mmCIF file of C-alpha atoms and ligand atoms in Angstrom:
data_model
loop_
_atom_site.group_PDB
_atom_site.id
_atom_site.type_symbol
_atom_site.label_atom_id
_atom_site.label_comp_id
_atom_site.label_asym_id
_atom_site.label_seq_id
_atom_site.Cartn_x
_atom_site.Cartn_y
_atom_site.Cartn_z
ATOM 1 C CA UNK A 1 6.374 -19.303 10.108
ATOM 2 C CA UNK A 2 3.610 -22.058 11.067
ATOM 3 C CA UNK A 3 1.059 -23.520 9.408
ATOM 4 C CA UNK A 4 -2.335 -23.478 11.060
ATOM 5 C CA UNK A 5 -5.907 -25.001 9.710
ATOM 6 C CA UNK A 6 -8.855 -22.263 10.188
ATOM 7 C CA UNK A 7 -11.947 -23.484 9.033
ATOM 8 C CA UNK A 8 -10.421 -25.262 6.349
ATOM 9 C CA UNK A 9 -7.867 -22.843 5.104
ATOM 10 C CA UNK A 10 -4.281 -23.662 5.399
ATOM 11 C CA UNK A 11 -3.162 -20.203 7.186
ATOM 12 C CA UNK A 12 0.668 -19.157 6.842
ATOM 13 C CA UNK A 13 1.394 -16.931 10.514
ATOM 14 C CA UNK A 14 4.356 -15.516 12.009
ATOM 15 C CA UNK A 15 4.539 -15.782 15.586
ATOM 16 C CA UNK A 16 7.370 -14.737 17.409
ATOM 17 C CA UNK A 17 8.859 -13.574 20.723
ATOM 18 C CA UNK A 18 6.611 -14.070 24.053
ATOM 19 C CA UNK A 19 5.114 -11.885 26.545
ATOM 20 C CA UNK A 20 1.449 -9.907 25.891
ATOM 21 C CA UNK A 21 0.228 -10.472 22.075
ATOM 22 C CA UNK A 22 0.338 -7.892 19.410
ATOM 23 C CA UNK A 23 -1.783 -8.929 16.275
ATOM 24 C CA UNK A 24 -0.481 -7.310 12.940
ATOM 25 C CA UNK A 25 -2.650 -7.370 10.366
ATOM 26 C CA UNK A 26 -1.416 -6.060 6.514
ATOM 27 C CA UNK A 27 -3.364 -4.145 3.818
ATOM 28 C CA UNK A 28 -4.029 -5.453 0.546
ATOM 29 C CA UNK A 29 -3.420 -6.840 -1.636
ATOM 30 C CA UNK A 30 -0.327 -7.580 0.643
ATOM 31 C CA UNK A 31 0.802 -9.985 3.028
ATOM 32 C CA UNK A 32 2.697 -10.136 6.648
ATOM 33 C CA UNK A 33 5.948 -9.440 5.153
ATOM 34 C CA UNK A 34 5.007 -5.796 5.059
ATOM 35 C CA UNK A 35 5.652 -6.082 8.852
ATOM 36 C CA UNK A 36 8.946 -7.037 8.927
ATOM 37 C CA UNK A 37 10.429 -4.335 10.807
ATOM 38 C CA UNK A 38 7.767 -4.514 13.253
ATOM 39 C CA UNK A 39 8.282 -7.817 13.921
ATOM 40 C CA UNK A 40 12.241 -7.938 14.254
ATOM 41 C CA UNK A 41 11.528 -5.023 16.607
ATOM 42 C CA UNK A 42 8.595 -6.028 18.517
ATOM 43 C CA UNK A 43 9.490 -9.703 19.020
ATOM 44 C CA UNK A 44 12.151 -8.353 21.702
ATOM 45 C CA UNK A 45 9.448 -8.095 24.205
ATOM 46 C CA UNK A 46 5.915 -9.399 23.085
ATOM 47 C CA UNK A 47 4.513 -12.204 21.196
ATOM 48 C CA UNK A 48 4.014 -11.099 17.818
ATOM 49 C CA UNK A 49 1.515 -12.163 15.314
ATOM 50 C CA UNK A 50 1.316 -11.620 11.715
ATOM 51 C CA UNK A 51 -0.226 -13.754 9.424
ATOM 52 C CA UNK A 52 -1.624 -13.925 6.076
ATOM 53 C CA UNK A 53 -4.992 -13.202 5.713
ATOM 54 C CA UNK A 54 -6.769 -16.016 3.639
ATOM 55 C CA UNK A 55 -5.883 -15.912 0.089
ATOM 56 C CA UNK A 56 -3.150 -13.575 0.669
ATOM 57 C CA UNK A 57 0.654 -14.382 0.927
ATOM 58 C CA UNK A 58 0.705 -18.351 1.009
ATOM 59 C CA UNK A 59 -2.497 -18.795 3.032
ATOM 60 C CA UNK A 60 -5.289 -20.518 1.108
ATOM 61 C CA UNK A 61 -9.199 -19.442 0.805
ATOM 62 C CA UNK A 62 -12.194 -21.251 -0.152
ATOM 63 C CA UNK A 63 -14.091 -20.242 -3.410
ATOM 64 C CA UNK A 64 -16.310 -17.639 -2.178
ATOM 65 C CA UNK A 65 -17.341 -13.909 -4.005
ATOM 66 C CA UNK A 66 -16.300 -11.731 -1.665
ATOM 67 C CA UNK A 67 -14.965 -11.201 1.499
ATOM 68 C CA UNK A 68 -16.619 -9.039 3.695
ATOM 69 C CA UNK A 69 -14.327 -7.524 6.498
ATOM 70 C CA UNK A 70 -16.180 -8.637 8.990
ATOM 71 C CA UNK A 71 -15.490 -12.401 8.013
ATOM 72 C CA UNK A 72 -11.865 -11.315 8.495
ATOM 73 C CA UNK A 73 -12.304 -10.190 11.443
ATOM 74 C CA UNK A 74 -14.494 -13.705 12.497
ATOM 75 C CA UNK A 75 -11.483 -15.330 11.139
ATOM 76 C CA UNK A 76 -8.865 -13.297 13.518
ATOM 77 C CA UNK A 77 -10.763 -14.799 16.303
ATOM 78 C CA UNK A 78 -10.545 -18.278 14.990
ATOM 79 C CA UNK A 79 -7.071 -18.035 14.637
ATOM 80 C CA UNK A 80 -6.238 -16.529 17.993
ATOM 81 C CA UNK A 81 -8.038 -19.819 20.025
ATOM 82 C CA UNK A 82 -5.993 -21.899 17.242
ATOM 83 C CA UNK A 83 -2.934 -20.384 18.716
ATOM 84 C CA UNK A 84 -4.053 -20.862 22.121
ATOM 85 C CA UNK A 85 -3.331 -16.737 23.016
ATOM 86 C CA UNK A 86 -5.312 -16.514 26.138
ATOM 87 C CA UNK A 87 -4.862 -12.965 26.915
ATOM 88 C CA UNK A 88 -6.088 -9.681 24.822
ATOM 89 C CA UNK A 89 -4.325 -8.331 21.920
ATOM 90 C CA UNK A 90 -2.845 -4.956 21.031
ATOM 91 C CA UNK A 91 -4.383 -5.049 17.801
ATOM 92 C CA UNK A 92 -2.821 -3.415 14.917
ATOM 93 C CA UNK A 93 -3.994 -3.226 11.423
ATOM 94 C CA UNK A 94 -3.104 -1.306 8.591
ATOM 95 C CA UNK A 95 -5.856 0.284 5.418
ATOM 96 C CA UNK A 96 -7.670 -2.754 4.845
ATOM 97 C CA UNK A 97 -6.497 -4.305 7.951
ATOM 98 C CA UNK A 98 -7.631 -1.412 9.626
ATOM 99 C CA UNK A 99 -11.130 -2.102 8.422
ATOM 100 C CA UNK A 100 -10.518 -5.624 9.105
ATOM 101 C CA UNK A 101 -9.837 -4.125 12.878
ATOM 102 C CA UNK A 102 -13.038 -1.815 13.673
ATOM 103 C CA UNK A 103 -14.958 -5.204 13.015
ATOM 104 C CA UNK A 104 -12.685 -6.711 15.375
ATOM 105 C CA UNK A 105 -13.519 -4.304 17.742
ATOM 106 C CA UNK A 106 -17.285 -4.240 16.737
ATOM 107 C CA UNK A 107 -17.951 -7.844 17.358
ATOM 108 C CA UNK A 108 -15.132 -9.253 19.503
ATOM 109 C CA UNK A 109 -14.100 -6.623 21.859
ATOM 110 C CA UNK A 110 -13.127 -8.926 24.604
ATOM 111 C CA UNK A 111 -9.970 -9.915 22.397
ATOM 112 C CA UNK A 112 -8.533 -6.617 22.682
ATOM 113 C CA UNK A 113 -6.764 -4.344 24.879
ATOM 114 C CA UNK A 114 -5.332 -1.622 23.044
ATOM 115 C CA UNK A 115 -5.881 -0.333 19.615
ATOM 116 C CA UNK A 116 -3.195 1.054 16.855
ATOM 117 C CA UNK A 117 -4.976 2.246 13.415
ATOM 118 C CA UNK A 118 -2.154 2.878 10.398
ATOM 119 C CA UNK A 119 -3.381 4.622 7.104
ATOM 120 C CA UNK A 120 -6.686 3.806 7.353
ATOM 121 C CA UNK A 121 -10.373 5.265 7.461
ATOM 122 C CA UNK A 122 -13.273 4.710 9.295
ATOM 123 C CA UNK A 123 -16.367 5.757 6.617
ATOM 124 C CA UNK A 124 -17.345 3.268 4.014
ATOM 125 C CA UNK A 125 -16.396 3.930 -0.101
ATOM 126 C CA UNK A 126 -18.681 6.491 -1.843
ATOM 127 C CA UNK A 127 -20.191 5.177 -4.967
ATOM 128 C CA UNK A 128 -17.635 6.389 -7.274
ATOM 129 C CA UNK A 129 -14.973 4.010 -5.440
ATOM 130 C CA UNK A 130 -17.804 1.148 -5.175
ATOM 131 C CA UNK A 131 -18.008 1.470 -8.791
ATOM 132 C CA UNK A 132 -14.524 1.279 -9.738
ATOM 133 C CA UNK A 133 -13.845 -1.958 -7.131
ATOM 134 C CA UNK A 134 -16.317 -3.797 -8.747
ATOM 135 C CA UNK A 135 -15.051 -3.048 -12.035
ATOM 136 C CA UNK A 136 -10.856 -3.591 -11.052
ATOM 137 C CA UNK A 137 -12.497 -6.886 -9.927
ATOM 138 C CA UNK A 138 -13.914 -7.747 -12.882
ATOM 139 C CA UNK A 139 -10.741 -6.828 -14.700
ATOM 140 C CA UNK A 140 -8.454 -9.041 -12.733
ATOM 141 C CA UNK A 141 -10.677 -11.939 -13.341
ATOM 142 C CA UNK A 142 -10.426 -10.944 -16.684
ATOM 143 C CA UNK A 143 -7.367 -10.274 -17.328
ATOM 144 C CA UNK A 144 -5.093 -11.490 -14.424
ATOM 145 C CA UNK A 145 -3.183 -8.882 -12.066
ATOM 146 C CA UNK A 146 -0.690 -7.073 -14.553
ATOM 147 C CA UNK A 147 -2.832 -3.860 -14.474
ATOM 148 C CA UNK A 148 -2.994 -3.709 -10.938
ATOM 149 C CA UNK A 149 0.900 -4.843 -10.408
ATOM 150 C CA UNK A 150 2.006 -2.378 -12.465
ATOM 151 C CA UNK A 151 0.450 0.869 -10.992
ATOM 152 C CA UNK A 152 -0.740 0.207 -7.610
ATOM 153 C CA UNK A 153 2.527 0.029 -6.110
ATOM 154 C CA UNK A 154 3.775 3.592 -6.908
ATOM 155 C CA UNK A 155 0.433 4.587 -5.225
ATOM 156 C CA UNK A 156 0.969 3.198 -1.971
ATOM 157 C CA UNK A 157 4.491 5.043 -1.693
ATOM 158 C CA UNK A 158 5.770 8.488 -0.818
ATOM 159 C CA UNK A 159 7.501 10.398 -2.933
ATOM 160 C CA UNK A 160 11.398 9.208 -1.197
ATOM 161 C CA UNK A 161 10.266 5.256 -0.920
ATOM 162 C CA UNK A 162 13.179 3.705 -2.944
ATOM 163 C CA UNK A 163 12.689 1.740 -6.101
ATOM 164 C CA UNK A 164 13.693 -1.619 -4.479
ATOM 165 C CA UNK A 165 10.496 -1.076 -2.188
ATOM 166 C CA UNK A 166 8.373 -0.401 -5.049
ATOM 167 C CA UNK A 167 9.354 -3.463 -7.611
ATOM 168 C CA UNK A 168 8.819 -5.818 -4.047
ATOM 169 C CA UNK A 169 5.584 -4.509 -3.750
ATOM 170 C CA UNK A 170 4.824 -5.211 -7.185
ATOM 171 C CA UNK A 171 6.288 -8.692 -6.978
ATOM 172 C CA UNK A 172 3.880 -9.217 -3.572
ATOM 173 C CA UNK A 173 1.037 -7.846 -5.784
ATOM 174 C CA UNK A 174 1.932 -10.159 -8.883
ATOM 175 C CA UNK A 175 1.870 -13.369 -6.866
ATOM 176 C CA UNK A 176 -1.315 -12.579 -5.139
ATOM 177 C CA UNK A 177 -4.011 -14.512 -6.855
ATOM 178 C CA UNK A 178 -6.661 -12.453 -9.394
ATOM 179 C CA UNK A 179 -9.801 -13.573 -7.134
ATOM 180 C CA UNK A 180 -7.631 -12.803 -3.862
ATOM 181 C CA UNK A 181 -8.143 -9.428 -5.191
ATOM 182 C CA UNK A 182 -11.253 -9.461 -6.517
ATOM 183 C CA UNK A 183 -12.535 -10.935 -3.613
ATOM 184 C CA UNK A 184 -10.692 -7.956 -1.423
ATOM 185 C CA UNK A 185 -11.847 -5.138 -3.688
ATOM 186 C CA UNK A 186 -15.621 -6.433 -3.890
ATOM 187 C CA UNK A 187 -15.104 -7.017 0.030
ATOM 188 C CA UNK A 188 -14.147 -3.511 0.858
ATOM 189 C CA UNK A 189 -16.136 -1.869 -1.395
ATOM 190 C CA UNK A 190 -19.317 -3.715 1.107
ATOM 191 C CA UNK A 191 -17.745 -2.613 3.832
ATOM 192 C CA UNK A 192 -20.037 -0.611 6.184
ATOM 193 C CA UNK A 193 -19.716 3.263 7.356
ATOM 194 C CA UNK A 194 -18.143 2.620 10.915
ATOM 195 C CA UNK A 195 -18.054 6.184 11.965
ATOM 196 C CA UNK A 196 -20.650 5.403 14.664
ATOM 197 C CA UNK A 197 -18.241 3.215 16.486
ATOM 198 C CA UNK A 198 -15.426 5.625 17.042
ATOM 199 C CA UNK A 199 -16.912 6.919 20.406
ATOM 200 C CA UNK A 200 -17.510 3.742 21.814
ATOM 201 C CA UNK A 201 -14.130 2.725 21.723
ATOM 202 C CA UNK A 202 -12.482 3.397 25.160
ATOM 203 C CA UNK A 203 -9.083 1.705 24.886
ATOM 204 C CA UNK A 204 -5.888 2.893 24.999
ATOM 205 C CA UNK A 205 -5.674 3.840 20.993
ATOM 206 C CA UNK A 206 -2.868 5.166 18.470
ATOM 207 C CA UNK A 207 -3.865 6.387 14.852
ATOM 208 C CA UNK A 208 -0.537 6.583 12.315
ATOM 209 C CA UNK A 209 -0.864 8.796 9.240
ATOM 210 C CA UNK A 210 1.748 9.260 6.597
ATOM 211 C CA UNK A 211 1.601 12.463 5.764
ATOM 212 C CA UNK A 212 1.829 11.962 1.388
ATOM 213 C CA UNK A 213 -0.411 9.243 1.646
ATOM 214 C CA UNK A 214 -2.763 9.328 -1.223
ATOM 215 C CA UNK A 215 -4.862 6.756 -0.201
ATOM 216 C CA UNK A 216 -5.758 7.613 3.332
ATOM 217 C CA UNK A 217 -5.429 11.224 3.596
ATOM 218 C CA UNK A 218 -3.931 12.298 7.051
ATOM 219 C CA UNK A 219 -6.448 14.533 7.854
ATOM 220 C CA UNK A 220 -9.076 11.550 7.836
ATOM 221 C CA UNK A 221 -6.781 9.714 10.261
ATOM 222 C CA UNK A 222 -6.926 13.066 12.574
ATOM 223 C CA UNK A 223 -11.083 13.218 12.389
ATOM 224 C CA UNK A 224 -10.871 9.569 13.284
ATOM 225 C CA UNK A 225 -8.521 10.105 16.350
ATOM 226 C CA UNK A 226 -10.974 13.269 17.360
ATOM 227 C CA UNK A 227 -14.051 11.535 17.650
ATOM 228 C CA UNK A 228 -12.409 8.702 19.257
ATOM 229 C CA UNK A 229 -12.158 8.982 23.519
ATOM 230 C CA UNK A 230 -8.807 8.308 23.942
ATOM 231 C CA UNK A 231 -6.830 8.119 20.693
ATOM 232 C CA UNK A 232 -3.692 10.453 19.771
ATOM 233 C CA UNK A 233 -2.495 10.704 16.067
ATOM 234 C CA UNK A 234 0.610 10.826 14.743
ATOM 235 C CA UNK A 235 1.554 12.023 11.624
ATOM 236 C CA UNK A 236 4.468 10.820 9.659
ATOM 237 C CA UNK A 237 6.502 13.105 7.555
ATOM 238 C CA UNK A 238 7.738 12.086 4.173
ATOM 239 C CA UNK A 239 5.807 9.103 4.137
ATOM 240 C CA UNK A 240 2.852 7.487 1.812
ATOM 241 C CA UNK A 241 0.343 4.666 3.105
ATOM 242 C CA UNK A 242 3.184 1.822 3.982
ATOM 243 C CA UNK A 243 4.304 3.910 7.195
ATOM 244 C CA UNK A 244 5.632 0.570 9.019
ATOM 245 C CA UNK A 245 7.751 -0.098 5.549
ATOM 246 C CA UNK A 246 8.863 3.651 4.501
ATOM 247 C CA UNK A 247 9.499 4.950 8.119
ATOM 248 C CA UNK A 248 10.267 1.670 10.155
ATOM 249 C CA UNK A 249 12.421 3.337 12.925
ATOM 250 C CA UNK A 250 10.660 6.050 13.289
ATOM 251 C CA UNK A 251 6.920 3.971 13.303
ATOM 252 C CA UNK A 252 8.674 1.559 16.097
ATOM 253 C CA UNK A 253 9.370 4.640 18.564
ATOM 254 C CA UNK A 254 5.732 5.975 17.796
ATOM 255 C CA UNK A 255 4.443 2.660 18.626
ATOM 256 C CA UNK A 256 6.934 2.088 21.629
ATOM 257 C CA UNK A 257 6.102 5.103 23.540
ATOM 258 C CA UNK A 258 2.711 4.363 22.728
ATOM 259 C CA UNK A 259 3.453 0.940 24.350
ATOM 260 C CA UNK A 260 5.080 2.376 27.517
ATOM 261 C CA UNK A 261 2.145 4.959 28.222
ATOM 262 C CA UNK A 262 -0.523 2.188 27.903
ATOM 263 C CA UNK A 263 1.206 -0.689 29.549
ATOM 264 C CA UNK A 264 -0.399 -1.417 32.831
HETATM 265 C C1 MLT B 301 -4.978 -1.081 1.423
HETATM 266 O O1 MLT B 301 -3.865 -0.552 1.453
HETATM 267 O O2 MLT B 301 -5.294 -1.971 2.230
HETATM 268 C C2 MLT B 301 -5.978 -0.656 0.358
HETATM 269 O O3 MLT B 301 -5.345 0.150 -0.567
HETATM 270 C C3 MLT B 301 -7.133 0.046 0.970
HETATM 271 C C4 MLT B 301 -8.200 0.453 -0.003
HETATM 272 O O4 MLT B 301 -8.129 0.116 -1.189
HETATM 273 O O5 MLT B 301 -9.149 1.123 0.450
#
């Protein structure tokens, strides 16, 4: 792990391996350790990055309300000239860091060659969900992140995740800081409809669905892929939102192949 400064946060990031960059970016409220079989796997042959988003994992934020994705995605692009990468990424981000990732792609499309989109959507919250962010947020602030520890995790599972995957998850979620996720929650629940970007997006692009996940629904994934000009979607059986965690061997050949077809 290093320790970079980006715009005054003290920024925890995995880099590892060499050869052309591939940017992982977690959900929430998790951190880069959800990508650990990526990395091990990935480091063979590229220069993997994977750090913690600020306030998540041990990187730090400043004291601000919420963070919109697209400050994220500004910070991404910080961090990538503080690691001197000099060449375009393969970006992939999962749910929230799939949000994170269409604003990559909105406003710094030069950083980025090819495009890999795990449980994630592409339409903003309806008001229902905008409603019940705020109010989570207001809870944890409240009341700390017990609520949320306790019944998030078996959410973000399939139904054959083990147990041990489950109580880390709720240990990640436990140690993540109450306005860390209120700052996410109020954050994503801003987040704008990005639907109108799909066709835009030329490159090379892979969308990963897990086929129980409750979260982002598979057949969202698929409408994203369709209106996109060159995307194909996979979806994975058995699996809930955390594809890369529940289904790391199979994820890793998806990904490879997708690799192989696109490397030029
Ligand atoms: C995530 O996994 O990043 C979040 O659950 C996404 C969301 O709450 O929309």
């Amino acid at each position: 792990m290093q320790n970079v400064s980006v715009n005054g946060n003290s920024i925890q990031v995995c880099v590892q391996g060499s050869g052309r960059p591939l940017l992982l970016v977690h959900g929430f409220p998790l951190d880069h350790r959800m990508w650990r079989f990526q990395i091990e796997h990935f480091s063979r042959s590229m220069k993997v990055i994977a750090p913690d988003l600020p306030g998540f994992g041990a990187s730090t934020i400043e004291n601000v309300d919420a963070v919109e994705m697209k400050s994220y995605a500004d910070f991404l692009a910080d961090l990538i000239v503080e690691l001197q990468i000099e060449s375009a990424v393969t970006f992939c981000g999962l749910s929230m860091g799939g949000y994170v990732g269409w604003q990559f792609l909105k406003f710094h499309p030069q950083l980025v060659d090819r495009v890999i989109m795990c449980n994630t959507r592409a339409a903003a919250d309806d008001e229902a969900t905008r409603r019940g962010r705020t109010l989570v947020a207001g809870q944890v602030l409240k009341h700390g992140v017990g609520e949320i520890a306790s019944h998030m995790p078996g959410k973000l599972l399939g139904q054959k995740a083990s147990k041990e995957l489950e109580d880390e998850l709720r240990q990640t979620i436990r140690h993540t800081h109450p306005k860390t996720i209120a700052q996410g929650h109020l954050g994503m629940s801003l987040r704008p409809d990005m639907t109108p970007l799909l066709s835009q997006i030329q490159l090379p692009s892979l969308l990963i669905g897990g086929s129980e996940d409750a979260i982002t629904p598979s057949t969202e994934m698929q409408s994203i892929a369709n209106l996109m000009p060159n995307a194909a979607f996979v979806d994975i059986q058995e699996s809930g939102h955390m594809t890369p965690l529940e289904s790391p061997s199979e994820f890793n050949q998806i990904v490879e192949s997708f690799l192989k077809r696109s490397d030029r």
